[in-house]
mmCIF file of C-alpha atoms in Angstrom:
data_model
loop_
_atom_site.group_PDB
_atom_site.id
_atom_site.type_symbol
_atom_site.label_atom_id
_atom_site.label_comp_id
_atom_site.label_asym_id
_atom_site.label_seq_id
_atom_site.Cartn_x
_atom_site.Cartn_y
_atom_site.Cartn_z
ATOM 1 C CA MET R 1 -57.831 28.821 -152.796
ATOM 2 C CA LEU R 2 -54.906 29.073 -156.474
ATOM 3 C CA LEU R 3 -57.243 25.276 -157.932
ATOM 4 C CA THR R 4 -59.935 27.226 -156.510
ATOM 5 C CA ALA R 5 -59.815 30.497 -157.919
ATOM 6 C CA ALA R 6 -58.196 29.788 -161.371
ATOM 7 C CA PRO R 7 -60.878 30.540 -164.273
ATOM 8 C CA VAL R 8 -62.955 28.383 -166.983
ATOM 9 C CA ALA R 9 -61.792 28.150 -169.885
ATOM 10 C CA SER R 10 -64.782 28.760 -172.348
ATOM 11 C CA ALA R 11 -64.694 27.698 -175.688
ATOM 12 C CA ASP R 12 -64.852 30.604 -177.019
ATOM 13 C CA TYR R 13 -62.062 31.654 -174.878
ATOM 14 C CA VAL R 14 -59.888 29.173 -176.345
ATOM 15 C CA ARG R 15 -59.982 29.954 -179.729
ATOM 16 C CA ASP R 16 -60.278 33.510 -179.355
ATOM 17 C CA GLN R 17 -56.124 32.745 -177.881
ATOM 18 C CA GLN R 18 -55.361 31.343 -180.935
ATOM 19 C CA TRP R 19 -53.470 34.721 -182.340
ATOM 20 C CA VAL R 20 -51.625 32.754 -185.011
ATOM 21 C CA LEU R 21 -55.364 32.356 -187.357
ATOM 22 C CA ASP R 22 -55.967 35.812 -187.332
ATOM 23 C CA VAL R 23 -52.460 37.309 -188.097
ATOM 24 C CA PHE R 24 -52.278 34.315 -191.285
ATOM 25 C CA ALA R 25 -55.764 34.796 -192.658
ATOM 26 C CA MET R 26 -56.836 32.154 -192.397
ATOM 27 C CA ASN R 27 -60.699 31.769 -193.204
ATOM 28 C CA ASP R 28 -59.598 33.501 -196.194
ATOM 29 C CA THR R 29 -57.360 30.764 -196.822
ATOM 30 C CA TRP R 30 -59.220 27.615 -196.105
ATOM 31 C CA ALA R 31 -61.490 29.333 -198.990
ATOM 32 C CA GLU R 32 -58.505 27.642 -201.314
ATOM 33 C CA THR R 33 -57.810 24.448 -198.962
ATOM 34 C CA GLN R 34 -58.324 22.606 -195.877
ATOM 35 C CA GLY R 35 -55.998 19.823 -195.914
ATOM 36 C CA GLU R 36 -58.019 17.577 -197.878
ATOM 37 C CA GLY R 37 -56.779 14.413 -199.063
ATOM 38 C CA VAL R 38 -53.429 14.886 -196.940
ATOM 39 C CA THR R 39 -52.344 12.734 -194.358
ATOM 40 C CA VAL R 40 -49.772 14.509 -191.965
ATOM 41 C CA ALA R 41 -47.443 11.414 -189.970
ATOM 42 C CA VAL R 42 -46.824 12.891 -186.503
ATOM 43 C CA VAL R 43 -44.048 11.003 -184.656
ATOM 44 C CA ASP R 44 -43.536 12.085 -181.775
ATOM 45 C CA SER R 45 -46.177 10.660 -178.063
ATOM 46 C CA GLY R 46 -49.262 9.138 -179.679
ATOM 47 C CA VAL R 47 -52.188 11.489 -180.445
ATOM 48 C CA ASP R 48 -55.459 10.735 -177.878
ATOM 49 C CA THR R 49 -57.983 11.191 -180.542
ATOM 50 C CA SER R 50 -60.664 11.652 -177.052
ATOM 51 C CA HIS R 51 -60.277 15.309 -177.616
ATOM 52 C CA PRO R 52 -63.409 16.617 -179.230
ATOM 53 C CA ASP R 53 -60.771 19.164 -181.094
ATOM 54 C CA LEU R 54 -59.702 16.322 -183.487
ATOM 55 C CA ALA R 55 -62.606 13.391 -183.690
ATOM 56 C CA GLY R 56 -62.555 11.029 -187.305
ATOM 57 C CA GLN R 57 -58.889 13.215 -188.237
ATOM 58 C CA VAL R 58 -56.401 10.844 -186.655
ATOM 59 C CA LEU R 59 -56.432 7.734 -188.180
ATOM 60 C CA GLU R 60 -54.543 4.527 -186.610
ATOM 61 C CA GLY R 61 -51.305 4.529 -186.793
ATOM 62 C CA LYS R 62 -48.392 2.399 -184.839
ATOM 63 C CA ASP R 63 -46.600 2.350 -181.881
ATOM 64 C CA PHE R 64 -43.038 1.215 -181.428
ATOM 65 C CA THR R 65 -42.659 1.924 -178.104
ATOM 66 C CA GLY R 66 -43.919 -1.235 -176.916
ATOM 67 C CA GLY R 67 -47.206 0.476 -175.107
ATOM 68 C CA GLY R 68 -49.179 -1.236 -177.739
ATOM 69 C CA ASN R 69 -51.675 1.632 -178.468
ATOM 70 C CA ALA R 70 -50.251 5.234 -180.716
ATOM 71 C CA GLN R 71 -53.567 6.552 -179.929
ATOM 72 C CA LYS R 72 -53.287 7.103 -176.423
ATOM 73 C CA ASP R 73 -50.576 10.159 -175.294
ATOM 74 C CA LEU R 74 -49.536 10.215 -172.107
ATOM 75 C CA ASP R 75 -47.220 13.511 -172.462
ATOM 76 C CA GLY R 76 -49.227 15.407 -174.875
ATOM 77 C CA HIS R 77 -46.533 16.214 -177.111
ATOM 78 C CA GLY R 78 -48.345 14.136 -179.724
ATOM 79 C CA THR R 79 -51.608 15.640 -179.678
ATOM 80 C CA SER R 80 -51.130 19.451 -178.954
ATOM 81 C CA MET R 81 -49.336 19.128 -182.413
ATOM 82 C CA ALA R 82 -51.600 17.611 -184.596
ATOM 83 C CA SER R 83 -53.799 19.513 -182.340
ATOM 84 C CA LEU R 84 -52.048 22.455 -184.451
ATOM 85 C CA ILE R 85 -51.745 20.931 -187.512
ATOM 86 C CA ALA R 86 -55.984 19.261 -188.082
ATOM 87 C CA GLY R 87 -57.219 20.643 -185.127
ATOM 88 C CA HIS R 88 -61.481 21.341 -186.301
ATOM 89 C CA GLY R 89 -62.909 22.347 -183.468
ATOM 90 C CA HIS R 90 -65.826 21.436 -181.603
ATOM 91 C CA GLY R 91 -69.256 22.796 -181.077
ATOM 92 C CA SER R 92 -72.566 23.854 -182.433
ATOM 93 C CA GLY R 93 -70.850 24.919 -186.645
ATOM 94 C CA LYS R 94 -67.291 23.878 -184.941
ATOM 95 C CA ASP R 95 -66.762 28.065 -183.909
ATOM 96 C CA SER R 96 -65.162 26.495 -180.098
ATOM 97 C CA GLY R 97 -62.132 25.107 -179.683
ATOM 98 C CA MET R 98 -58.549 24.463 -181.046
ATOM 99 C CA VAL R 99 -58.229 24.812 -184.662
ATOM 100 C CA GLY R 100 -55.364 23.666 -187.120
ATOM 101 C CA LEU R 101 -54.634 25.530 -190.013
ATOM 102 C CA ALA R 102 -54.768 22.253 -192.381
ATOM 103 C CA PRO R 103 -58.080 20.881 -190.609
ATOM 104 C CA LYS R 104 -59.419 18.856 -192.825
ATOM 105 C CA SER R 105 -56.123 16.717 -193.517
ATOM 106 C CA LYS R 106 -55.705 14.208 -191.682
ATOM 107 C CA ILE R 107 -53.250 12.556 -188.108
ATOM 108 C CA LEU R 108 -51.120 9.061 -188.563
ATOM 109 C CA PRO R 109 -49.669 9.404 -184.821
ATOM 110 C CA LEU R 110 -46.309 7.329 -184.730
ATOM 111 C CA ARG R 111 -45.292 6.729 -180.797
ATOM 112 C CA VAL R 112 -41.938 6.513 -180.207
ATOM 113 C CA ILE R 113 -41.961 8.187 -176.519
ATOM 114 C CA GLN R 114 -44.245 7.478 -174.042
ATOM 115 C CA THR R 115 -43.250 10.087 -172.045
ATOM 116 C CA GLN R 116 -40.633 13.253 -171.701
ATOM 117 C CA LYS R 117 -38.297 10.517 -169.811
ATOM 118 C CA ASP R 118 -37.936 8.047 -172.455
ATOM 119 C CA PRO R 119 -35.332 8.076 -174.697
ATOM 120 C CA ASN R 120 -36.111 8.838 -178.741
ATOM 121 C CA HIS R 121 -32.929 6.361 -179.906
ATOM 122 C CA ASP R 122 -32.611 6.792 -183.421
ATOM 123 C CA GLU R 123 -33.782 4.013 -184.722
ATOM 124 C CA THR R 124 -37.188 3.857 -183.142
ATOM 125 C CA TRP R 125 -38.203 7.478 -184.660
ATOM 126 C CA ALA R 126 -36.345 5.495 -188.235
ATOM 127 C CA ALA R 127 -38.355 3.117 -188.039
ATOM 128 C CA ALA R 128 -42.307 5.154 -188.436
ATOM 129 C CA VAL R 129 -40.378 7.646 -190.371
ATOM 130 C CA ARG R 130 -40.438 4.781 -192.907
ATOM 131 C CA TYR R 131 -43.566 3.377 -192.083
ATOM 132 C CA ALA R 132 -45.534 6.565 -192.706
ATOM 133 C CA VAL R 133 -43.766 6.887 -196.002
ATOM 134 C CA ASP R 134 -45.197 2.901 -196.685
ATOM 135 C CA GLN R 135 -48.140 4.827 -195.109
ATOM 136 C CA GLY R 136 -49.199 6.919 -197.738
ATOM 137 C CA ALA R 137 -48.474 10.485 -195.931
ATOM 138 C CA LYS R 138 -47.231 13.010 -197.995
ATOM 139 C CA VAL R 139 -45.853 15.386 -194.387
ATOM 140 C CA ILE R 140 -44.103 13.854 -191.509
ATOM 141 C CA ASN R 141 -43.357 15.717 -188.448
ATOM 142 C CA LEU R 142 -40.649 15.252 -186.472
ATOM 143 C CA SER R 143 -40.545 17.860 -183.143
ATOM 144 C CA PHE R 144 -37.635 16.942 -181.842
ATOM 145 C CA SER R 145 -34.011 17.191 -182.227
ATOM 146 C CA ASN R 146 -31.080 15.923 -180.301
ATOM 147 C CA ASP R 147 -29.699 18.330 -178.934
ATOM 148 C CA GLY R 148 -26.760 18.992 -180.648
ATOM 149 C CA GLY R 149 -25.774 15.251 -181.418
ATOM 150 C CA LYS R 150 -25.673 13.622 -184.925
ATOM 151 C CA THR R 151 -28.948 11.209 -186.406
ATOM 152 C CA LEU R 152 -26.709 8.156 -187.158
ATOM 153 C CA SER R 153 -27.494 5.744 -189.542
ATOM 154 C CA ASP R 154 -30.709 4.044 -188.869
ATOM 155 C CA GLY R 155 -32.154 7.991 -189.004
ATOM 156 C CA ARG R 156 -30.245 9.394 -192.111
ATOM 157 C CA ALA R 157 -31.271 6.359 -193.629
ATOM 158 C CA ALA R 158 -34.909 6.659 -193.103
ATOM 159 C CA ILE R 159 -34.561 10.239 -194.355
ATOM 160 C CA SER R 160 -33.517 9.754 -197.277
ATOM 161 C CA TYR R 161 -35.986 6.842 -198.157
ATOM 162 C CA ALA R 162 -38.482 9.427 -197.295
ATOM 163 C CA GLN R 163 -37.130 12.466 -199.732
ATOM 164 C CA ALA R 164 -36.616 8.826 -201.894
ATOM 165 C CA HIS R 165 -41.462 8.881 -201.679
ATOM 166 C CA ASP R 166 -41.158 12.515 -202.568
ATOM 167 C CA VAL R 167 -42.246 13.308 -199.012
ATOM 168 C CA VAL R 168 -42.019 16.666 -196.966
ATOM 169 C CA VAL R 169 -39.912 15.769 -193.375
ATOM 170 C CA VAL R 170 -40.096 19.381 -191.135
ATOM 171 C CA ALA R 171 -38.246 19.571 -188.282
ATOM 172 C CA SER R 172 -37.417 21.568 -185.537
ATOM 173 C CA ALA R 173 -34.546 23.777 -185.134
ATOM 174 C CA GLY R 174 -33.872 23.309 -181.056
ATOM 175 C CA ASN R 175 -35.149 25.279 -178.745
ATOM 176 C CA ASP R 176 -31.923 26.222 -177.522
ATOM 177 C CA GLY R 177 -31.495 29.678 -178.319
ATOM 178 C CA SER R 178 -27.491 28.668 -179.741
ATOM 179 C CA VAL R 179 -25.802 28.896 -182.851
ATOM 180 C CA ALA R 180 -27.252 26.142 -184.659
ATOM 181 C CA VAL R 181 -29.554 24.028 -185.952
ATOM 182 C CA ASP R 182 -29.591 20.382 -184.177
ATOM 183 C CA GLU R 183 -30.333 17.534 -186.249
ATOM 184 C CA PRO R 184 -32.657 15.860 -188.278
ATOM 185 C CA ALA R 185 -33.873 19.923 -189.337
ATOM 186 C CA ALA R 186 -29.827 20.575 -190.418
ATOM 187 C CA LEU R 187 -29.478 17.366 -192.886
ATOM 188 C CA PRO R 188 -29.892 18.266 -196.074
ATOM 189 C CA GLY R 189 -33.451 17.815 -197.896
ATOM 190 C CA VAL R 190 -35.241 18.713 -194.301
ATOM 191 C CA VAL R 191 -36.720 21.801 -193.387
ATOM 192 C CA SER R 192 -35.726 22.868 -190.337
ATOM 193 C CA VAL R 193 -37.879 25.226 -188.529
ATOM 194 C CA GLY R 194 -36.477 28.380 -185.773
ATOM 195 C CA ALA R 195 -40.097 29.876 -184.171
ATOM 196 C CA VAL R 196 -40.883 34.020 -183.573
ATOM 197 C CA ASP R 197 -43.882 35.558 -181.264
ATOM 198 C CA LYS R 198 -46.506 37.813 -182.302
ATOM 199 C CA ASP R 199 -44.440 40.616 -183.824
ATOM 200 C CA GLY R 200 -42.591 38.456 -186.433
ATOM 201 C CA ASN R 201 -39.679 38.478 -184.115
ATOM 202 C CA ARG R 202 -37.735 35.256 -183.096
ATOM 203 C CA TRP R 203 -38.124 34.173 -179.836
ATOM 204 C CA GLU R 204 -35.096 33.849 -177.809
ATOM 205 C CA GLY R 205 -34.818 29.796 -177.431
ATOM 206 C CA SER R 206 -34.638 29.426 -181.064
ATOM 207 C CA ASN R 207 -31.819 27.962 -182.283
ATOM 208 C CA THR R 208 -29.857 30.288 -185.059
ATOM 209 C CA GLY R 209 -27.248 29.144 -187.605
ATOM 210 C CA LYS R 210 -26.970 27.684 -190.817
ATOM 211 C CA GLY R 211 -29.642 25.699 -192.917
ATOM 212 C CA LEU R 212 -32.341 27.681 -191.391
ATOM 213 C CA THR R 213 -34.656 26.865 -193.062
ATOM 214 C CA LEU R 214 -38.247 28.331 -192.169
ATOM 215 C CA MET R 215 -39.977 30.931 -188.916
ATOM 216 C CA ALA R 216 -43.210 29.621 -187.953
ATOM 217 C CA PRO R 217 -45.036 31.122 -185.222
ATOM 218 C CA GLY R 218 -44.398 28.899 -181.365
ATOM 219 C CA ALA R 219 -44.092 31.640 -178.583
ATOM 220 C CA GLN R 220 -47.525 31.831 -176.309
ATOM 221 C CA ILE R 221 -48.680 29.425 -178.225
ATOM 222 C CA LEU R 222 -52.537 27.755 -177.346
ATOM 223 C CA ALA R 223 -52.691 23.825 -178.092
ATOM 224 C CA ALA R 224 -55.161 20.642 -177.140
ATOM 225 C CA ASP R 225 -53.138 19.103 -174.751
ATOM 226 C CA PRO R 226 -54.584 15.628 -173.014
ATOM 227 C CA THR R 227 -52.066 16.334 -169.727
ATOM 228 C CA ARG R 228 -54.835 18.675 -168.659
ATOM 229 C CA SER R 229 -57.726 18.898 -166.736
ATOM 230 C CA GLN R 230 -59.154 21.197 -169.393
ATOM 231 C CA GLN R 231 -57.529 19.975 -172.128
ATOM 232 C CA TYR R 232 -55.632 22.901 -172.743
ATOM 233 C CA SER R 233 -52.130 24.912 -172.707
ATOM 234 C CA LEU R 234 -49.869 27.972 -173.602
ATOM 235 C CA SER R 235 -46.539 26.721 -174.800
ATOM 236 C CA ASN R 236 -43.185 28.389 -175.953
ATOM 237 C CA GLY R 237 -41.300 26.287 -178.396
ATOM 238 C CA THR R 238 -40.096 25.602 -182.012
ATOM 239 C CA SER R 239 -41.994 22.136 -181.862
ATOM 240 C CA GLY R 240 -45.291 24.645 -182.159
ATOM 241 C CA ALA R 241 -43.566 26.364 -185.591
ATOM 242 C CA THR R 242 -42.756 23.269 -187.220
ATOM 243 C CA ALA R 243 -46.428 21.909 -186.783
ATOM 244 C CA TYR R 244 -47.449 24.967 -188.713
ATOM 245 C CA VAL R 245 -44.962 24.362 -191.517
ATOM 246 C CA SER R 246 -46.661 20.734 -191.772
ATOM 247 C CA ALA R 247 -49.723 22.331 -191.817
ATOM 248 C CA THR R 248 -48.914 24.517 -194.019
ATOM 249 C CA ALA R 249 -46.895 21.693 -196.724
ATOM 250 C CA ALA R 250 -49.966 19.936 -195.546
ATOM 251 C CA LEU R 251 -51.883 22.700 -198.243
ATOM 252 C CA VAL R 252 -50.247 22.816 -200.695
ATOM 253 C CA ARG R 253 -50.330 19.196 -201.854
ATOM 254 C CA SER R 254 -53.916 19.119 -200.689
ATOM 255 C CA LYS R 255 -53.932 22.562 -203.502
ATOM 256 C CA TYR R 256 -51.559 21.489 -205.790
ATOM 257 C CA PRO R 257 -51.214 16.987 -205.699
ATOM 258 C CA ASP R 258 -49.348 17.334 -208.787
ATOM 259 C CA LEU R 259 -46.001 19.215 -206.865
ATOM 260 C CA SER R 260 -44.049 16.924 -205.517
ATOM 261 C CA ALA R 261 -41.696 17.554 -202.268
ATOM 262 C CA GLY R 262 -39.051 19.567 -203.192
ATOM 263 C CA GLN R 263 -42.021 21.576 -205.724
ATOM 264 C CA VAL R 264 -43.943 21.902 -202.212
ATOM 265 C CA ILE R 265 -40.734 23.299 -200.134
ATOM 266 C CA ASN R 266 -40.084 25.507 -203.177
ATOM 267 C CA ARG R 267 -43.396 27.499 -202.493
ATOM 268 C CA LEU R 268 -42.940 26.986 -198.934
ATOM 269 C CA ILE R 269 -39.694 28.744 -199.604
ATOM 270 C CA LYS R 270 -40.831 31.276 -202.335
ATOM 271 C CA SER R 271 -43.554 32.736 -200.394
ATOM 272 C CA ALA R 272 -41.954 33.479 -196.593
ATOM 273 C CA SER R 273 -41.795 36.610 -195.587
ATOM 274 C CA PHE R 274 -38.437 38.445 -193.440
ATOM 275 C CA LEU R 275 -41.988 41.297 -192.268
ATOM 276 C CA GLY R 276 -40.436 43.744 -191.195
ATOM 277 C CA HIS R 277 -36.641 42.846 -190.981
ATOM 278 C CA LYS R 278 -35.103 44.994 -193.991
ATOM 279 C CA GLY R 279 -31.506 43.660 -194.988
ATOM 280 C CA LEU R 280 -31.570 40.598 -194.526
ATOM 281 C CA LYS R 281 -30.664 38.253 -197.527
ATOM 282 C CA ALA R 282 -32.145 34.976 -197.693
ATOM 283 C CA PRO R 283 -30.717 31.924 -196.431
ATOM 284 C CA ASP R 284 -30.401 34.108 -193.173
ATOM 285 C CA GLU R 285 -28.522 32.266 -190.525
ATOM 286 C CA GLU R 286 -31.585 34.193 -187.549
ATOM 287 C CA TYR R 287 -34.498 33.680 -190.127
ATOM 288 C CA GLY R 288 -33.894 31.091 -192.356
ATOM 289 C CA TYR R 289 -35.627 32.915 -196.220
ATOM 290 C CA GLY R 290 -38.330 33.700 -193.525
ATOM 291 C CA VAL R 291 -41.087 33.301 -191.848
ATOM 292 C CA ILE R 292 -44.049 31.091 -193.589
ATOM 293 C CA ARG R 293 -47.414 33.158 -194.631
ATOM 294 C CA PRO R 294 -50.350 30.057 -195.314
ATOM 295 C CA ARG R 295 -52.613 32.338 -197.454
ATOM 296 C CA GLN R 296 -49.781 33.120 -200.152
ATOM 297 C CA ALA R 297 -48.499 29.561 -200.244
ATOM 298 C CA VAL R 298 -51.387 28.713 -202.021
ATOM 299 C CA THR R 299 -52.638 31.774 -203.247
ATOM 300 C CA MET R 300 -49.679 33.470 -204.807
ATOM 301 C CA ASP R 301 -48.063 32.737 -209.015
ATOM 302 C CA ILE R 302 -45.532 30.965 -208.440
ATOM 303 C CA PRO R 303 -43.412 28.680 -211.193
ATOM 304 C CA ALA R 304 -43.475 25.768 -209.780
ATOM 305 C CA GLY R 305 -39.841 25.292 -211.127
ATOM 306 C CA PRO R 306 -37.768 21.990 -210.995
ATOM 307 C CA LYS R 307 -38.800 18.859 -209.145
ATOM 308 C CA THR R 308 -36.068 18.190 -207.299
ATOM 309 C CA ASN R 309 -36.291 19.366 -203.505
ATOM 310 C CA PRO R 310 -34.136 22.974 -203.235
ATOM 311 C CA LEU R 311 -32.928 22.229 -199.867
ATOM 312 C CA GLY R 312 -30.808 19.060 -201.075
ATOM 313 C CA GLN R 313 -30.888 15.219 -201.321
ATOM 314 C CA LEU R 314 -29.153 13.298 -198.480
ATOM 315 C CA THR R 315 -28.098 10.473 -199.844
ATOM 316 C CA SER R 316 -28.017 6.905 -198.085
ATOM 317 C CA SER R 317 -27.470 3.203 -200.304
ATOM 318 C CA VAL R 318 -30.187 1.394 -198.194
ATOM 319 C CA SER R 319 -33.093 4.463 -198.925
ATOM 320 C CA SER R 320 -34.227 3.052 -201.916
ATOM 321 C CA GLN R 321 -35.138 -0.767 -199.708
ATOM 322 C CA SER R 322 -38.205 -1.660 -198.490
ATOM 323 C CA SER R 323 -38.865 -0.530 -194.358
ATOM 324 C CA LYS R 324 -39.047 -3.906 -193.853
ATOM 325 C CA GLY R 325 -35.857 -5.137 -192.276
ATOM 326 C CA THR R 326 -33.795 -2.721 -193.980
ATOM 327 C CA ASP R 327 -31.227 -2.225 -190.960
ATOM 328 C CA SER R 328 -31.357 -4.726 -189.618
ATOM 329 C CA THR R 329 -30.776 -6.789 -192.772
ATOM 330 C CA ALA R 330 -27.530 -5.085 -193.252
ATOM 331 C CA ALA R 331 -26.336 -4.300 -189.893
ATOM 332 C CA LYS R 332 -26.086 -8.661 -190.453
ATOM 333 C CA LYS R 333 -24.952 -8.547 -193.733
ATOM 334 C CA LYS R 334 -21.858 -5.897 -192.187
ATOM 335 C CA LYS R 335 -22.177 -8.633 -188.416
ATOM 336 C CA SER R 336 -21.983 -12.086 -190.673
ATOM 337 C CA SER R 337 -18.523 -10.418 -192.733
ATOM 338 C CA SER R 338 -17.147 -8.940 -189.647
ATOM 339 C CA SER R 339 -17.252 -13.419 -188.859
ATOM 340 C CA ASN R 340 -16.432 -14.578 -191.455
ATOM 341 C CA LEU R 341 -12.885 -12.704 -191.185
ATOM 342 C CA VAL R 342 -12.509 -13.840 -187.507
ATOM 343 C CA LEU R 343 -12.966 -17.324 -189.373
ATOM 344 C CA ILE R 344 -11.060 -17.285 -191.990
ATOM 345 C CA GLY R 345 -7.758 -14.902 -190.846
ATOM 346 C CA GLY R 346 -6.229 -16.864 -188.626
ATOM 347 C CA ILE R 347 -4.032 -13.884 -188.532
ATOM 348 C CA ALA R 348 -4.077 -11.396 -185.095
ATOM 349 C CA ALA R 349 -3.793 -8.432 -186.828
ATOM 350 C CA VAL R 350 -7.579 -9.643 -188.476
ATOM 351 C CA VAL R 351 -9.057 -11.086 -185.432
ATOM 352 C CA ILE R 352 -8.392 -7.373 -183.988
ATOM 353 C CA ILE R 353 -9.952 -6.298 -187.658
ATOM 354 C CA GLY R 354 -13.332 -8.552 -187.046
ATOM 355 C CA VAL R 355 -13.774 -7.312 -183.282
ATOM 356 C CA ILE R 356 -13.037 -4.426 -183.761
ATOM 357 C CA ALA R 357 -16.035 -4.109 -187.106
ATOM 358 C CA PHE R 358 -18.281 -6.601 -184.528
ATOM 359 C CA VAL R 359 -18.327 -3.918 -181.945
ATOM 360 C CA LEU R 360 -18.922 -1.238 -184.208
ATOM 361 C CA ILE R 361 -21.629 -2.939 -185.784
ATOM 362 C CA ARG R 362 -23.396 -3.382 -182.142
ATOM 363 C CA SER R 363 -22.775 -0.356 -180.414
ATOM 364 C CA ARG R 364 -24.618 1.442 -184.432
ATOM 365 C CA ARG R 365 -27.760 -1.029 -183.514
ATOM 366 C CA ASN R 366 -28.344 -0.359 -180.200
ATOM 367 C CA GLY R 367 -28.127 2.813 -180.423
ATOM 368 C CA GLY R 368 -24.491 3.628 -178.741
ATOM 369 C CA ASN R 369 -22.286 6.031 -179.558
ATOM 370 C CA GLY R 370 -20.658 5.896 -182.555
ATOM 371 C CA GLY R 371 -22.347 6.417 -187.224
ATOM 372 C CA PRO R 372 -21.826 8.791 -189.319
ATOM 373 C CA GLY R 373 -19.493 12.084 -188.153
ATOM 374 C CA SER R 374 -20.791 11.569 -184.741
ATOM 375 C CA GLY R 375 -17.758 12.157 -184.079
ATOM 376 C CA GLY R 376 -18.608 9.383 -181.325
ATOM 377 C CA GLY R 377 -19.071 11.773 -178.182
ATOM 378 C CA SER R 378 -22.502 12.888 -178.622
ATOM 379 C CA PRO R 379 -25.361 12.231 -177.373
ATOM 380 C CA GLN R 380 -27.923 9.663 -179.505
ATOM 381 C CA ASN R 381 -30.719 9.933 -178.340
ATOM 382 C CA PRO R 382 -33.024 13.392 -179.425
ATOM 383 C CA THR R 383 -35.433 14.536 -177.082
ATOM 384 C CA TYR R 384 -38.456 17.140 -176.934
ATOM 385 C CA PRO R 385 -38.363 20.705 -177.005
ATOM 386 C CA PRO R 386 -40.172 21.041 -173.546
ATOM 387 C CA THR R 387 -42.976 22.562 -175.056
ATOM 388 C CA GLN R 388 -45.903 21.602 -172.652
ATOM 389 C CA GLN R 389 -44.582 23.912 -169.578
ATOM 390 C CA PRO R 390 -47.641 26.359 -169.496
ATOM 391 C CA TYR R 391 -47.712 30.567 -168.719
ATOM 392 C CA ASN R 392 -48.153 30.831 -164.373
ATOM 393 C CA SER R 393 -49.198 27.311 -164.248
ATOM 394 C CA ALA R 394 -49.152 27.391 -160.985
ATOM 395 C CA PRO R 395 -51.474 29.985 -161.164
ATOM 396 C CA ASN R 396 -54.047 29.237 -163.156
ATOM 397 C CA GLN R 397 -53.095 25.139 -163.817
ATOM 398 C CA GLY R 398 -52.401 24.992 -167.546
ATOM 399 C CA TYR R 399 -54.803 27.149 -168.657
ATOM 400 C CA PRO R 400 -54.435 30.603 -171.047
ATOM 401 C CA ALA R 401 -53.863 33.700 -169.697
ATOM 402 C CA PRO R 402 -56.324 36.310 -168.744
ATOM 403 C CA PRO R 403 -58.371 37.413 -170.773
ATOM 404 C CA GLY R 404 -56.509 41.093 -171.919
ATOM 405 C CA GLN R 405 -53.185 40.075 -170.982
ATOM 406 C CA TYR R 406 -52.392 40.332 -174.531
ATOM 407 C CA PRO R 407 -52.153 43.238 -175.824
ATOM 408 C CA GLN R 408 -54.366 43.391 -179.120
ATOM 409 C CA HIS R 409 -52.382 42.408 -182.302
ATOM 410 C CA PRO R 410 -51.826 44.388 -185.248
ATOM 411 C CA ASN R 411 -50.888 41.760 -188.140
ATOM 412 C CA SER R 412 -47.645 42.750 -189.105
ATOM 413 C CA TYR R 413 -47.597 39.739 -190.617
ATOM 414 C CA SER R 414 -49.817 40.744 -193.203
ATOM 415 C CA GLN R 415 -49.118 44.353 -193.455
ATOM 416 C CA GLN R 416 -45.010 43.795 -194.742
ATOM 417 C CA PRO R 417 -43.855 42.981 -197.614
ATOM 418 C CA PRO R 418 -42.469 39.564 -199.419
ATOM 419 C CA HIS R 419 -39.124 38.794 -198.176
ATOM 420 C CA GLN R 420 -35.735 40.781 -199.218
ATOM 421 C CA GLY R 421 -34.206 37.535 -200.452
ATOM 422 C CA GLN R 422 -37.278 36.803 -202.468
#
């Protein structure tokens, strides 16, 4: 009875549930730019190119799981993120279905997991990040976190490589509600993103703490979902918020192509707002520099400022090398050096040092414990926040909530003054 009684998700109904489009006045924003000429890399579970709201927006991409095709998405998470960024709707006039904030940007799908159960090793997503840079992506969306663990050398070097090549890197702060921003979002220079609800209040599961950069809508978010028979679902989480920030970065990069990545981030920060939250000073550990405002990000009179990243820069000894075999080459050199110590030394102490060095190198190459600042016992495999669990999944099988369940939003996003830290 639950299945047969489920409401039919009409195209108009799907569009009506996208409250974010209204509070951000996206029609006015799209008159300025729709993200033309910008590629956003989505490092995720792949992107389903058969979804009608993404037709023609998704590039070939690359699979890093051994599964073969980045344009397949068994989990749905990657497709959801892509739709929040570059969905363009479908039907006559494309006035039906899902629309992202940058509907004319392109998506580069990079599959690093196939299902939620798969470990997302640092060396895997790091390889995807490097590939994205080499393919010309201007924004990299990392809608995942490592649940409190440290990013290993592969991941740090890849993000440093992206920053050195003028790419905006955006990542999720995490969904634990804890007072600590997860890595890789917490790394220097990365735009870390938390989630707010319709009223601009922090979503209760959104992580807080030092290093939080921006907030974006992440509660009751409708997105494309190929794992549902209706092709859409509602969710909560910092994943969706991260995608919205990536989309806004794409809008800015499209409108101002001469700005550096650091100057783009500066515009995102300067145009953000604390909305109705008074007495906060940026950066605030609960709201960062405030909630993104796409229209203001592309229209406000904001001086370009220095080309450097206002959030800092992640340094790495291998950041400037090409993505082809960088980490493996460095590891082989270290391994060779350790082996030489064993052969040349002959003294017990030297042998022990060589063995320890060899074990550490093998551990880093295989995604084991350790790594810079890891403490040796931190979780090593970042996991995707569980954003694909829809509301009331038993009664409606993943459909958006029935009409009238949510009150009409008064659009507090546009009615409040700029953030007090500006």
